[in-house]
PDB file of C-alpha atoms in Angstrom:
ATOM      1  CA  UNK A   1      14.229 110.892  71.828  1.00 63.00           C
ATOM      2  CA  UNK A   2      12.792 107.817  70.142  1.00 78.00           C
ATOM      3  CA  UNK A   3      11.030 105.297  72.338  1.00 90.00           C
ATOM      4  CA  UNK A   4      12.995 102.318  70.959  1.00 92.00           C
ATOM      5  CA  UNK A   5      16.301 103.967  71.878  1.00 90.00           C
ATOM      6  CA  UNK A   6      15.023 104.583  75.394  1.00 93.00           C
ATOM      7  CA  UNK A   7      13.866 100.984  75.775  1.00 95.00           C
ATOM      8  CA  UNK A   8      17.140  99.581  74.424  1.00 96.00           C
ATOM      9  CA  UNK A   9      19.152 101.900  76.657  1.00 94.00           C
ATOM     10  CA  UNK A  10      17.383 100.763  79.803  1.00 96.00           C
ATOM     11  CA  UNK A  11      17.458  97.099  78.729  1.00 97.00           C
ATOM     12  CA  UNK A  12      21.223  97.491  78.395  1.00 97.00           C
ATOM     13  CA  UNK A  13      21.380  98.220  82.121  1.00 97.00           C
ATOM     14  CA  UNK A  14      19.941  94.818  83.080  1.00 98.00           C
ATOM     15  CA  UNK A  15      23.304  93.006  82.745  1.00 97.00           C
ATOM     16  CA  UNK A  16      25.060  95.742  84.745  1.00 96.00           C
ATOM     17  CA  UNK A  17      22.571  95.515  87.605  1.00 98.00           C
ATOM     18  CA  UNK A  18      22.042  91.741  87.496  1.00 97.00           C
ATOM     19  CA  UNK A  19      25.689  90.768  87.159  1.00 96.00           C
ATOM     20  CA  UNK A  20      26.698  93.232  89.865  1.00 96.00           C
ATOM     21  CA  UNK A  21      24.194  91.591  92.210  1.00 97.00           C
ATOM     22  CA  UNK A  22      25.511  88.129  91.292  1.00 96.00           C
ATOM     23  CA  UNK A  23      29.089  89.327  91.768  1.00 93.00           C
ATOM     24  CA  UNK A  24      28.242  90.674  95.219  1.00 93.00           C
ATOM     25  CA  UNK A  25      26.658  87.289  95.983  1.00 95.00           C
ATOM     26  CA  UNK A  26      30.056  85.710  95.147  1.00 92.00           C
ATOM     27  CA  UNK A  27      29.055  83.953  91.948  1.00 91.00           C
ATOM     28  CA  UNK A  28      32.549  83.975  90.461  1.00 83.00           C
ATOM     29  CA  UNK A  29      31.508  83.737  86.813  1.00 90.00           C
ATOM     30  CA  UNK A  30      29.622  87.015  87.250  1.00 92.00           C
ATOM     31  CA  UNK A  31      32.872  88.955  87.727  1.00 90.00           C
ATOM     32  CA  UNK A  32      34.223  88.123  84.287  1.00 91.00           C
ATOM     33  CA  UNK A  33      30.794  88.395  82.682  1.00 93.00           C
ATOM     34  CA  UNK A  34      30.372  91.889  84.162  1.00 93.00           C
ATOM     35  CA  UNK A  35      33.870  92.945  83.114  1.00 91.00           C
ATOM     36  CA  UNK A  36      33.396  91.638  79.574  1.00 93.00           C
ATOM     37  CA  UNK A  37      29.959  93.225  79.185  1.00 95.00           C
ATOM     38  CA  UNK A  38      31.370  96.522  80.445  1.00 93.00           C
ATOM     39  CA  UNK A  39      34.284  96.367  78.012  1.00 92.00           C
ATOM     40  CA  UNK A  40      31.918  95.642  75.123  1.00 92.00           C
ATOM     41  CA  UNK A  41      29.619  98.533  76.010  1.00 92.00           C
ATOM     42  CA  UNK A  42      32.567 100.904  76.408  1.00 91.00           C
ATOM     43  CA  UNK A  43      33.945  99.804  73.021  1.00 91.00           C
ATOM     44  CA  UNK A  44      30.529 100.276  71.429  1.00 90.00           C
ATOM     45  CA  UNK A  45      30.218 103.792  72.853  1.00 88.00           C
ATOM     46  CA  UNK A  46      33.793 104.656  71.854  1.00 88.00           C
ATOM     47  CA  UNK A  47      32.970 103.524  68.324  1.00 88.00           C
ATOM     48  CA  UNK A  48      29.912 105.753  68.283  1.00 85.00           C
ATOM     49  CA  UNK A  49      32.087 108.669  69.380  1.00 83.00           C
ATOM     50  CA  UNK A  50      34.619 107.848  66.654  1.00 84.00           C
ATOM     51  CA  UNK A  51      31.813 107.923  64.086  1.00 84.00           C
ATOM     52  CA  UNK A  52      31.071 111.536  65.011  1.00 81.00           C
ATOM     53  CA  UNK A  53      34.538 112.478  63.790  1.00 81.00           C
ATOM     54  CA  UNK A  54      33.592 111.152  60.351  1.00 83.00           C
ATOM     55  CA  UNK A  55      30.260 112.903  59.937  1.00 76.00           C
ATOM     56  CA  UNK A  56      30.825 116.152  61.818  1.00 72.00           C
ATOM     57  CA  UNK A  57      33.708 118.548  62.127  1.00 74.00           C
ATOM     58  CA  UNK A  58      35.303 117.356  65.344  1.00 73.00           C
ATOM     59  CA  UNK A  59      38.913 117.633  66.507  1.00 77.00           C
ATOM     60  CA  UNK A  60      41.283 114.936  65.250  1.00 79.00           C
ATOM     61  CA  UNK A  61      42.301 114.064  68.802  1.00 84.00           C
ATOM     62  CA  UNK A  62      38.748 112.815  69.432  1.00 83.00           C
ATOM     63  CA  UNK A  63      39.393 109.873  67.090  1.00 86.00           C
ATOM     64  CA  UNK A  64      42.571 109.059  68.996  1.00 88.00           C
ATOM     65  CA  UNK A  65      40.812 109.324  72.370  1.00 87.00           C
ATOM     66  CA  UNK A  66      38.005 107.024  71.248  1.00 88.00           C
ATOM     67  CA  UNK A  67      40.539 104.426  70.096  1.00 90.00           C
ATOM     68  CA  UNK A  68      42.547 104.725  73.318  1.00 90.00           C
ATOM     69  CA  UNK A  69      39.391 104.213  75.376  1.00 89.00           C
ATOM     70  CA  UNK A  70      38.603 101.059  73.392  1.00 90.00           C
ATOM     71  CA  UNK A  71      42.152  99.748  73.855  1.00 91.00           C
ATOM     72  CA  UNK A  72      42.080 100.414  77.599  1.00 90.00           C
ATOM     73  CA  UNK A  73      38.758  98.573  77.895  1.00 90.00           C
ATOM     74  CA  UNK A  74      40.306  95.650  76.009  1.00 90.00           C
ATOM     75  CA  UNK A  75      43.301  95.675  78.376  1.00 89.00           C
ATOM     76  CA  UNK A  76      40.961  95.723  81.380  1.00 87.00           C
ATOM     77  CA  UNK A  77      39.092  92.763  79.908  1.00 88.00           C
ATOM     78  CA  UNK A  78      42.380  90.888  79.571  1.00 88.00           C
ATOM     79  CA  UNK A  79      43.260  91.736  83.188  1.00 87.00           C
ATOM     80  CA  UNK A  80      39.836  90.532  84.331  1.00 86.00           C
ATOM     81  CA  UNK A  81      40.395  87.246  82.485  1.00 86.00           C
ATOM     82  CA  UNK A  82      43.671  86.832  84.349  1.00 85.00           C
ATOM     83  CA  UNK A  83      42.066  87.305  87.740  1.00 79.00           C
ATOM     84  CA  UNK A  84      42.537  90.993  88.470  1.00 75.00           C
ATOM     85  CA  UNK A  85      39.604  90.743  90.862  1.00 74.00           C
ATOM     86  CA  UNK A  86      36.759  93.087  91.624  1.00 67.00           C
ATOM     87  CA  UNK A  87      39.035  96.142  91.628  1.00 75.00           C
ATOM     88  CA  UNK A  88      38.875  96.015  87.839  1.00 81.00           C
ATOM     89  CA  UNK A  89      35.354  97.407  88.201  1.00 87.00           C
ATOM     90  CA  UNK A  90      36.728 100.693  89.571  1.00 85.00           C
ATOM     91  CA  UNK A  91      38.745 101.119  86.394  1.00 88.00           C
ATOM     92  CA  UNK A  92      35.828 100.181  84.151  1.00 89.00           C
ATOM     93  CA  UNK A  93      33.535 102.645  85.924  1.00 90.00           C
ATOM     94  CA  UNK A  94      36.158 105.380  85.601  1.00 90.00           C
ATOM     95  CA  UNK A  95      36.578 104.611  81.905  1.00 88.00           C
ATOM     96  CA  UNK A  96      32.826 104.692  81.324  1.00 87.00           C
ATOM     97  CA  UNK A  97      32.518 108.025  83.123  1.00 89.00           C
ATOM     98  CA  UNK A  98      35.496 109.443  81.204  1.00 88.00           C
ATOM     99  CA  UNK A  99      33.976 108.431  77.889  1.00 84.00           C
ATOM    100  CA  UNK A 100      30.688 110.056  78.849  1.00 83.00           C
ATOM    101  CA  UNK A 101      32.437 113.281  79.892  1.00 84.00           C
ATOM    102  CA  UNK A 102      34.449 113.470  76.663  1.00 83.00           C
ATOM    103  CA  UNK A 103      31.340 112.842  74.611  1.00 80.00           C
ATOM    104  CA  UNK A 104      29.354 115.430  76.544  1.00 80.00           C
ATOM    105  CA  UNK A 105      32.055 118.068  76.275  1.00 78.00           C
ATOM    106  CA  UNK A 106      32.641 117.578  72.560  1.00 75.00           C
ATOM    107  CA  UNK A 107      29.109 116.932  71.344  1.00 76.00           C
ATOM    108  CA  UNK A 108      26.914 119.009  73.655  1.00 79.00           C
ATOM    109  CA  UNK A 109      26.113 121.390  70.802  1.00 79.00           C
ATOM    110  CA  UNK A 110      25.623 118.611  68.230  1.00 78.00           C
ATOM    111  CA  UNK A 111      23.368 116.118  70.035  1.00 79.00           C
ATOM    112  CA  UNK A 112      19.909 116.858  71.441  1.00 82.00           C
ATOM    113  CA  UNK A 113      20.110 117.658  75.146  1.00 82.00           C
ATOM    114  CA  UNK A 114      17.556 114.972  76.033  1.00 88.00           C
ATOM    115  CA  UNK A 115      19.889 112.324  74.603  1.00 85.00           C
ATOM    116  CA  UNK A 116      22.829 113.605  76.643  1.00 84.00           C
ATOM    117  CA  UNK A 117      20.681 113.647  79.793  1.00 88.00           C
ATOM    118  CA  UNK A 118      19.581 110.085  79.008  1.00 91.00           C
ATOM    119  CA  UNK A 119      23.198 108.963  78.513  1.00 88.00           C
ATOM    120  CA  UNK A 120      24.222 110.577  81.804  1.00 89.00           C
ATOM    121  CA  UNK A 121      21.498 108.605  83.601  1.00 93.00           C
ATOM    122  CA  UNK A 122      22.523 105.347  81.946  1.00 93.00           C
ATOM    123  CA  UNK A 123      26.195 105.994  82.740  1.00 92.00           C
ATOM    124  CA  UNK A 124      25.378 106.809  86.351  1.00 92.00           C
ATOM    125  CA  UNK A 125      23.422 103.579  86.853  1.00 95.00           C
ATOM    126  CA  UNK A 126      26.030 101.441  85.063  1.00 94.00           C
ATOM    127  CA  UNK A 127      28.893 103.063  86.994  1.00 92.00           C
ATOM    128  CA  UNK A 128      27.119 102.668  90.335  1.00 93.00           C
ATOM    129  CA  UNK A 129      26.557  98.998  89.512  1.00 94.00           C
ATOM    130  CA  UNK A 130      30.266  98.536  88.766  1.00 92.00           C
ATOM    131  CA  UNK A 131      31.320 100.425  91.887  1.00 91.00           C
ATOM    132  CA  UNK A 132      28.893  98.396  94.014  1.00 93.00           C
ATOM    133  CA  UNK A 133      30.416  95.189  92.680  1.00 91.00           C
ATOM    134  CA  UNK A 134      33.902  96.497  93.469  1.00 90.00           C
ATOM    135  CA  UNK A 135      33.139  97.721  96.980  1.00 90.00           C
ATOM    136  CA  UNK A 136      30.776  94.998  98.149  1.00 89.00           C
ATOM    137  CA  UNK A 137      32.519  92.030  96.551  1.00 80.00           C
TER     138      UNK A 137
END
């Protein structure tokens, strides 16, 4: 795996960890910032999954799933804006984990295993950050 991808991947965790800590410390703006960052990352990853259906022979339903995941993340962002509270983080973590599982299951033979291991680590840290914000908030 390329070093720049590794660096960018870990840098992408800083908002998850930092905003979760600020959310736990009851800085109210952190809740929406964390929810919106999560929704953006989920949409980005869903778009990357959708791209695989264009360049590789993947099942048609994978395109639909990637779009549904993006739409659910958008809905969760809307709910966060309207004060759904910290429980929204449970849903975002579940969505992030689901996306990772779908990607792993469908692309495990297409993508280098070190990338999938890396993505699992990133997803685990991001999801634990979201769950910490939900439980400790």
